[in-house]
């Protein structure tokens, strides 16, 4: 039978497709989970979601992430963390579409807000260490966070205004990697930045609970200059750490995209091997700094503990074999005069 030249079979098939699409949308909406502040109900941006078995993902700027038992059948619980909030453990059975995190009281003992208004100061700079050589670079992966230590250089108040993160742009032609090469692969990558107190030589409590992120592209040159003056971060007497962690690639508008932690590659024997996914830009390391100031941790594995980046700490890295121990972050700060 035909109605206006359209067969009943065609109508039936179309209705089936519509119903199936609605079913998928329903499944997708169920899988979309939002993390919120339990008091303000505002979304918690870029929270870390660990699976407890070496895997993990990040929420986006709206506190949203996707999780289904179909994608992660062997995961029975999630461990969620974010600056300024108490850690949250939640079972994946009957996972709700909204998770609430409890704010944590700030214990920022050495942060002074507003005390330097109209005071005279001297601006001081520590230049970043730049390098274009691919083989001198750390390849950023989602599970890694890199922190660099800076001492306090004066007994006077010192406020951090800018941080310069060295980056290396991987060009299409590796034989022509240099700062003037205009033929570079396009990318848009989101990084998270944290500031920590010095706790007996390792990163300790946060110096600010503000979420600080920046987006790097191939247009940013040799270093990304991040202005942090409005966060009122003062250098504690024992110094501080600034860290960098890649969150993944974004779209053109800067929205974080779902990113795979691993690439799956078929070996010669036919087995599937998981290799960590690397993200551009690359992070150049240097041998020009005498002391070893760089620390790393694997966010989702090894207990999430900090380890100094040096030989003998169980780290496997070609950078250490070449005596490249430090990520050479630059710094601009104000040293205030006594009045």
Short mmCIF file of C-alpha atoms in Angstrom, two decimals:
data_model
loop_
_atom_site.label_atom_id
_atom_site.label_comp_id
_atom_site.label_asym_id
_atom_site.label_seq_id
_atom_site.Cartn_x
_atom_site.Cartn_y
_atom_site.Cartn_z
CA UNK A 1 0.00 0.00 0.00
CA UNK A 2 1.23 3.51 -0.81
CA UNK A 3 0.16 6.87 0.65
CA UNK A 4 1.09 9.90 -1.52
CA UNK A 5 3.76 7.80 -3.21
CA UNK A 6 5.34 6.78 0.14
CA UNK A 7 5.21 3.09 1.08
CA UNK A 8 4.16 1.90 4.51
CA UNK A 9 7.49 0.08 4.70
CA UNK A 10 9.34 3.41 4.31
CA UNK A 11 7.19 5.04 7.00
CA UNK A 12 7.77 2.12 9.33
CA UNK A 13 11.55 2.23 8.76
CA UNK A 14 11.63 5.99 9.37
CA UNK A 15 9.67 5.67 12.62
CA UNK A 16 12.02 2.91 13.74
CA UNK A 17 15.04 5.16 13.12
CA UNK A 18 13.42 8.02 15.04
CA UNK A 19 12.61 5.81 18.03
CA UNK A 20 16.12 4.35 18.00
CA UNK A 21 17.64 7.84 17.91
CA UNK A 22 15.48 8.90 20.85
CA UNK A 23 16.65 5.83 22.73
CA UNK A 24 20.29 6.71 22.10
CA UNK A 25 19.71 10.29 23.21
CA UNK A 26 18.14 8.97 26.38
CA UNK A 27 21.12 6.73 27.00
CA UNK A 28 23.53 9.60 26.31
CA UNK A 29 21.76 11.98 28.68
CA UNK A 30 21.90 9.34 31.39
CA UNK A 31 25.62 8.98 30.85
CA UNK A 32 26.20 12.73 31.16
CA UNK A 33 27.05 13.53 34.77
CA UNK A 34 27.48 16.99 36.30
CA UNK A 35 29.65 17.73 39.35
CA UNK A 36 28.40 20.63 41.49
CA UNK A 37 29.21 22.55 44.65
CA UNK A 38 26.86 21.22 47.34
CA UNK A 39 26.30 24.72 48.75
CA UNK A 40 26.20 27.06 45.75
CA UNK A 41 25.10 24.33 43.27
CA UNK A 42 27.51 25.88 40.76
CA UNK A 43 29.33 23.45 38.44
CA UNK A 44 32.87 22.47 39.48
CA UNK A 45 35.06 22.97 36.43
CA UNK A 46 37.80 20.53 35.42
CA UNK A 47 37.45 18.14 38.37
CA UNK A 48 39.58 14.98 38.19
CA UNK A 49 37.72 11.66 37.94
CA UNK A 50 39.96 8.68 38.76
CA UNK A 51 38.85 5.09 38.25
CA UNK A 52 41.25 3.51 40.72
CA UNK A 53 42.87 1.19 38.18
CA UNK A 54 45.14 3.66 36.40
CA UNK A 55 42.44 5.30 34.29
CA UNK A 56 40.74 8.65 34.58
CA UNK A 57 39.12 11.60 32.85
CA UNK A 58 38.35 15.25 33.53
CA UNK A 59 35.13 17.18 33.79
CA UNK A 60 34.79 20.09 31.37
CA UNK A 61 34.24 23.78 32.18
CA UNK A 62 30.59 23.06 33.03
CA UNK A 63 31.52 20.26 35.42
CA UNK A 64 30.27 17.59 33.04
CA UNK A 65 31.73 14.23 32.06
CA UNK A 66 30.44 11.06 30.40
CA UNK A 67 30.48 7.66 32.04
CA UNK A 68 28.63 4.44 31.23
CA UNK A 69 29.12 0.83 32.29
CA UNK A 70 29.22 -0.03 28.60
CA UNK A 71 32.35 2.09 28.15
CA UNK A 72 33.90 1.07 31.48
CA UNK A 73 32.40 -2.35 32.39
CA UNK A 74 35.07 -3.21 34.98
CA UNK A 75 34.81 0.03 36.99
CA UNK A 76 32.80 -0.16 40.23
CA UNK A 77 33.69 3.19 41.83
CA UNK A 78 34.85 6.70 40.96
CA UNK A 79 37.27 8.89 42.93
CA UNK A 80 36.62 12.59 42.31
CA UNK A 81 38.88 15.46 43.40
CA UNK A 82 38.99 19.21 42.86
CA UNK A 83 40.84 22.12 44.45
CA UNK A 84 38.89 23.53 47.38
CA UNK A 85 36.63 20.49 47.82
CA UNK A 86 36.68 17.31 49.86
CA UNK A 87 37.42 14.18 47.84
CA UNK A 88 34.39 12.17 46.80
CA UNK A 89 34.07 8.41 46.36
CA UNK A 90 30.96 7.15 44.57
CA UNK A 91 29.83 3.72 43.36
CA UNK A 92 29.05 3.36 39.66
CA UNK A 93 25.92 1.27 40.27
CA UNK A 94 22.86 3.50 39.86
CA UNK A 95 25.15 6.47 39.27
CA UNK A 96 23.07 9.70 39.46
CA UNK A 97 23.31 12.41 36.80
CA UNK A 98 24.42 14.93 39.44
CA UNK A 99 27.20 14.62 42.02
CA UNK A 100 27.66 17.09 44.88
CA UNK A 101 31.05 17.90 46.42
CA UNK A 102 31.55 19.47 49.85
CA UNK A 103 33.65 22.69 49.98
CA UNK A 104 36.77 22.44 52.11
CA UNK A 105 37.82 25.25 54.45
CA UNK A 106 40.83 27.16 53.17
CA UNK A 107 44.06 26.92 55.18
CA UNK A 108 46.13 29.39 53.22
CA UNK A 109 48.33 30.54 56.11
CA UNK A 110 50.68 32.72 54.11
CA UNK A 111 48.41 34.39 51.58
CA UNK A 112 47.97 38.10 52.19
CA UNK A 113 45.17 39.71 50.22
CA UNK A 114 45.03 43.43 49.63
CA UNK A 115 48.00 44.41 51.83
CA UNK A 116 50.16 45.79 49.00
CA UNK A 117 47.79 48.36 47.55
CA UNK A 118 49.69 51.53 46.52
CA UNK A 119 52.99 50.18 47.85
CA UNK A 120 56.12 50.71 45.80
CA UNK A 121 57.69 47.64 44.27
CA UNK A 122 60.43 46.39 42.01
CA UNK A 123 59.45 44.04 39.21
CA UNK A 124 61.80 41.09 38.82
CA UNK A 125 61.92 38.41 36.13
CA UNK A 126 63.27 34.92 35.79
CA UNK A 127 63.45 34.03 32.11
CA UNK A 128 62.07 30.70 30.85
CA UNK A 129 64.39 28.11 29.29
CA UNK A 130 63.42 27.67 25.64
CA UNK A 131 64.27 24.84 23.27
CA UNK A 132 62.98 23.67 19.88
CA UNK A 133 64.56 20.22 19.89
CA UNK A 134 61.86 17.53 19.94
CA UNK A 135 64.19 15.09 21.70
CA UNK A 136 64.72 17.51 24.61
CA UNK A 137 61.01 17.68 25.33
CA UNK A 138 58.57 16.10 27.75
CA UNK A 139 55.58 14.69 25.89
CA UNK A 140 52.50 15.74 27.92
CA UNK A 141 50.09 12.95 28.84
CA UNK A 142 46.82 13.23 30.73
CA UNK A 143 48.01 11.20 33.72
CA UNK A 144 51.06 13.41 34.43
CA UNK A 145 51.44 16.62 36.43
CA UNK A 146 54.75 18.51 36.46
CA UNK A 147 55.68 20.91 39.29
CA UNK A 148 58.67 23.26 39.52
CA UNK A 149 60.04 24.71 42.78
CA UNK A 150 60.91 28.40 43.23
CA UNK A 151 62.54 29.78 46.40
CA UNK A 152 61.63 33.08 47.99
CA UNK A 153 64.42 35.50 47.09
CA UNK A 154 63.76 38.25 49.62
CA UNK A 155 62.48 38.71 53.18
CA UNK A 156 60.12 41.33 51.77
CA UNK A 157 56.64 40.60 50.41
CA UNK A 158 56.72 39.11 46.91
CA UNK A 159 53.69 38.71 44.67
CA UNK A 160 53.57 36.52 41.55
CA UNK A 161 52.23 38.37 38.50
CA UNK A 162 53.08 36.18 35.48
CA UNK A 163 54.23 32.66 34.73
CA UNK A 164 55.89 31.78 31.42
CA UNK A 165 55.48 28.15 30.35
CA UNK A 166 58.01 27.11 27.66
CA UNK A 167 56.47 25.20 24.76
CA UNK A 168 57.92 23.61 21.64
CA UNK A 169 55.90 23.57 18.45
CA UNK A 170 56.12 20.30 16.53
CA UNK A 171 56.19 21.27 12.87
CA UNK A 172 55.11 19.10 9.96
CA UNK A 173 58.71 18.90 8.75
CA UNK A 174 60.86 17.81 11.69
CA UNK A 175 64.00 18.79 9.80
CA UNK A 176 62.83 22.42 9.83
CA UNK A 177 61.82 22.85 13.47
CA UNK A 178 62.60 26.42 14.39
CA UNK A 179 60.82 29.46 15.76
CA UNK A 180 60.35 31.08 12.35
CA UNK A 181 58.78 28.05 10.71
CA UNK A 182 55.20 28.99 9.81
CA UNK A 183 54.20 25.50 8.64
CA UNK A 184 53.13 24.02 11.97
CA UNK A 185 50.49 21.48 12.91
CA UNK A 186 47.41 23.15 14.32
CA UNK A 187 46.33 22.27 17.85
CA UNK A 188 44.29 23.70 20.70
CA UNK A 189 45.22 22.25 24.08
CA UNK A 190 43.89 23.02 27.54
CA UNK A 191 46.23 23.06 30.56
CA UNK A 192 45.48 23.35 34.27
CA UNK A 193 47.82 25.37 36.52
CA UNK A 194 48.19 24.97 40.29
CA UNK A 195 50.28 26.70 42.97
CA UNK A 196 51.47 24.79 46.04
CA UNK A 197 53.24 25.57 49.30
CA UNK A 198 56.58 23.88 49.93
CA UNK A 199 55.97 20.97 52.31
CA UNK A 200 59.41 19.67 53.31
CA UNK A 201 60.66 19.72 49.74
CA UNK A 202 57.55 18.54 47.89
CA UNK A 203 54.34 20.27 46.77
CA UNK A 204 51.94 20.63 49.71
CA UNK A 205 48.81 22.69 50.32
CA UNK A 206 47.35 24.82 47.56
CA UNK A 207 48.16 28.54 47.55
CA UNK A 208 44.89 29.29 45.78
CA UNK A 209 41.73 27.28 45.31
CA UNK A 210 40.84 29.14 42.14
CA UNK A 211 40.63 26.98 39.01
CA UNK A 212 43.30 28.30 36.64
CA UNK A 213 43.41 27.04 33.06
CA UNK A 214 44.79 28.31 29.77
CA UNK A 215 44.52 27.24 26.16
CA UNK A 216 47.70 26.95 24.10
CA UNK A 217 47.76 26.93 20.31
CA UNK A 218 50.47 26.91 17.65
CA UNK A 219 50.22 30.73 17.58
CA UNK A 220 51.66 31.15 21.09
CA UNK A 221 55.29 30.93 20.04
CA UNK A 222 58.04 29.68 22.34
CA UNK A 223 56.27 30.26 25.67
CA UNK A 224 52.78 30.88 26.97
CA UNK A 225 52.63 33.94 29.24
CA UNK A 226 49.96 33.46 31.92
CA UNK A 227 48.91 36.53 33.94
CA UNK A 228 48.00 35.53 37.51
CA UNK A 229 48.21 38.93 39.23
CA UNK A 230 44.50 39.02 40.09
CA UNK A 231 44.80 35.79 42.10
CA UNK A 232 46.91 37.61 44.76
CA UNK A 233 49.45 34.83 45.18
CA UNK A 234 52.28 35.78 47.55
CA UNK A 235 55.44 33.72 47.85
CA UNK A 236 55.68 31.89 51.23
CA UNK A 237 58.95 32.05 53.18
CA UNK A 238 59.81 28.45 52.20
CA UNK A 239 59.15 29.04 48.51
CA UNK A 240 56.45 27.52 46.34
CA UNK A 241 55.71 25.16 43.45
CA UNK A 242 53.86 25.91 40.24
CA UNK A 243 52.51 22.93 38.32
CA UNK A 244 51.20 22.18 34.85
CA UNK A 245 48.83 19.41 33.80
CA UNK A 246 47.37 18.78 30.36
CA UNK A 247 43.59 18.28 30.28
CA UNK A 248 43.33 17.50 26.57
CA UNK A 249 42.46 19.03 23.23
CA UNK A 250 39.65 21.53 22.78
CA UNK A 251 37.44 22.71 19.94
CA UNK A 252 37.92 26.13 18.35
CA UNK A 253 35.86 27.77 21.10
CA UNK A 254 38.11 26.31 23.82
CA UNK A 255 35.62 23.65 24.96
CA UNK A 256 37.36 20.55 26.32
CA UNK A 257 36.82 17.54 24.08
CA UNK A 258 36.63 13.91 25.19
CA UNK A 259 40.21 12.63 24.98
CA UNK A 260 41.54 9.09 25.07
CA UNK A 261 44.22 8.45 27.65
CA UNK A 262 45.68 5.63 25.57
CA UNK A 263 46.25 4.84 21.94
CA UNK A 264 45.66 1.19 21.14
CA UNK A 265 48.27 -0.24 18.77
CA UNK A 266 48.34 -3.76 17.39
CA UNK A 267 51.68 -5.47 18.00
CA UNK A 268 53.43 -7.90 15.65
CA UNK A 269 52.06 -10.80 17.67
CA UNK A 270 48.51 -9.52 17.21
CA UNK A 271 47.98 -8.37 20.79
CA UNK A 272 46.72 -4.87 21.59
CA UNK A 273 49.23 -2.59 23.33
CA UNK A 274 48.12 0.58 25.12
CA UNK A 275 50.44 3.56 24.67
CA UNK A 276 49.80 6.86 26.52
CA UNK A 277 48.37 9.56 24.25
CA UNK A 278 50.71 12.54 23.87
CA UNK A 279 49.38 16.07 23.42
CA UNK A 280 50.96 19.05 21.72
CA UNK A 281 52.58 21.40 22.53
CA UNK A 282 55.68 19.65 23.84
CA UNK A 283 57.39 20.87 27.03
CA UNK A 284 61.16 21.48 26.63
CA UNK A 285 63.48 20.44 29.48
CA UNK A 286 66.85 22.04 30.19
CA UNK A 287 70.28 21.30 31.70
CA UNK A 288 71.00 24.99 32.40
CA UNK A 289 69.61 24.91 35.97
CA UNK A 290 72.08 23.57 38.54
CA UNK A 291 69.63 22.34 41.17
CA UNK A 292 66.96 19.73 40.45
CA UNK A 293 63.72 21.67 40.91
CA UNK A 294 61.24 19.57 38.94
CA UNK A 295 58.81 17.03 40.39
CA UNK A 296 56.27 14.82 38.68
CA UNK A 297 53.37 12.62 39.69
CA UNK A 298 51.05 10.27 37.87
CA UNK A 299 47.61 11.61 38.64
CA UNK A 300 45.71 8.35 38.26
CA UNK A 301 48.34 5.82 39.35
CA UNK A 302 51.19 5.13 41.80
CA UNK A 303 49.29 6.62 44.73
CA UNK A 304 49.27 10.10 43.16
CA UNK A 305 52.53 10.92 44.97
CA UNK A 306 55.17 13.47 43.98
CA UNK A 307 58.61 12.25 42.90
CA UNK A 308 61.66 14.41 42.21
CA UNK A 309 62.65 14.18 38.55
CA UNK A 310 66.13 12.71 38.88
CA UNK A 311 67.99 9.46 38.35
CA UNK A 312 67.50 6.73 40.91
CA UNK A 313 63.83 7.48 41.62
CA UNK A 314 62.50 4.66 39.50
CA UNK A 315 61.70 6.95 36.56
CA UNK A 316 62.21 5.76 33.00
CA UNK A 317 62.90 8.79 30.82
CA UNK A 318 65.24 9.55 27.94
CA UNK A 319 65.48 13.10 29.33
CA UNK A 320 67.23 11.85 32.47
CA UNK A 321 69.67 9.86 30.36
CA UNK A 322 70.62 13.14 28.69
CA UNK A 323 70.92 14.98 32.04
CA UNK A 324 67.86 17.12 31.37
CA UNK A 325 66.38 17.44 34.87
CA UNK A 326 64.24 20.58 34.79
CA UNK A 327 61.26 22.13 33.07
CA UNK A 328 62.46 25.73 32.82
CA UNK A 329 59.40 27.79 33.75
CA UNK A 330 59.84 31.58 33.78
CA UNK A 331 58.47 33.88 36.44
CA UNK A 332 57.62 37.56 36.91
CA UNK A 333 56.99 38.88 40.42
CA UNK A 334 56.84 42.09 42.41
CA UNK A 335 59.11 42.63 45.40
CA UNK A 336 57.54 45.31 47.61
CA UNK A 337 59.58 47.95 49.39
CA UNK A 338 59.25 48.37 53.13
CA UNK A 339 57.26 51.45 54.13
#
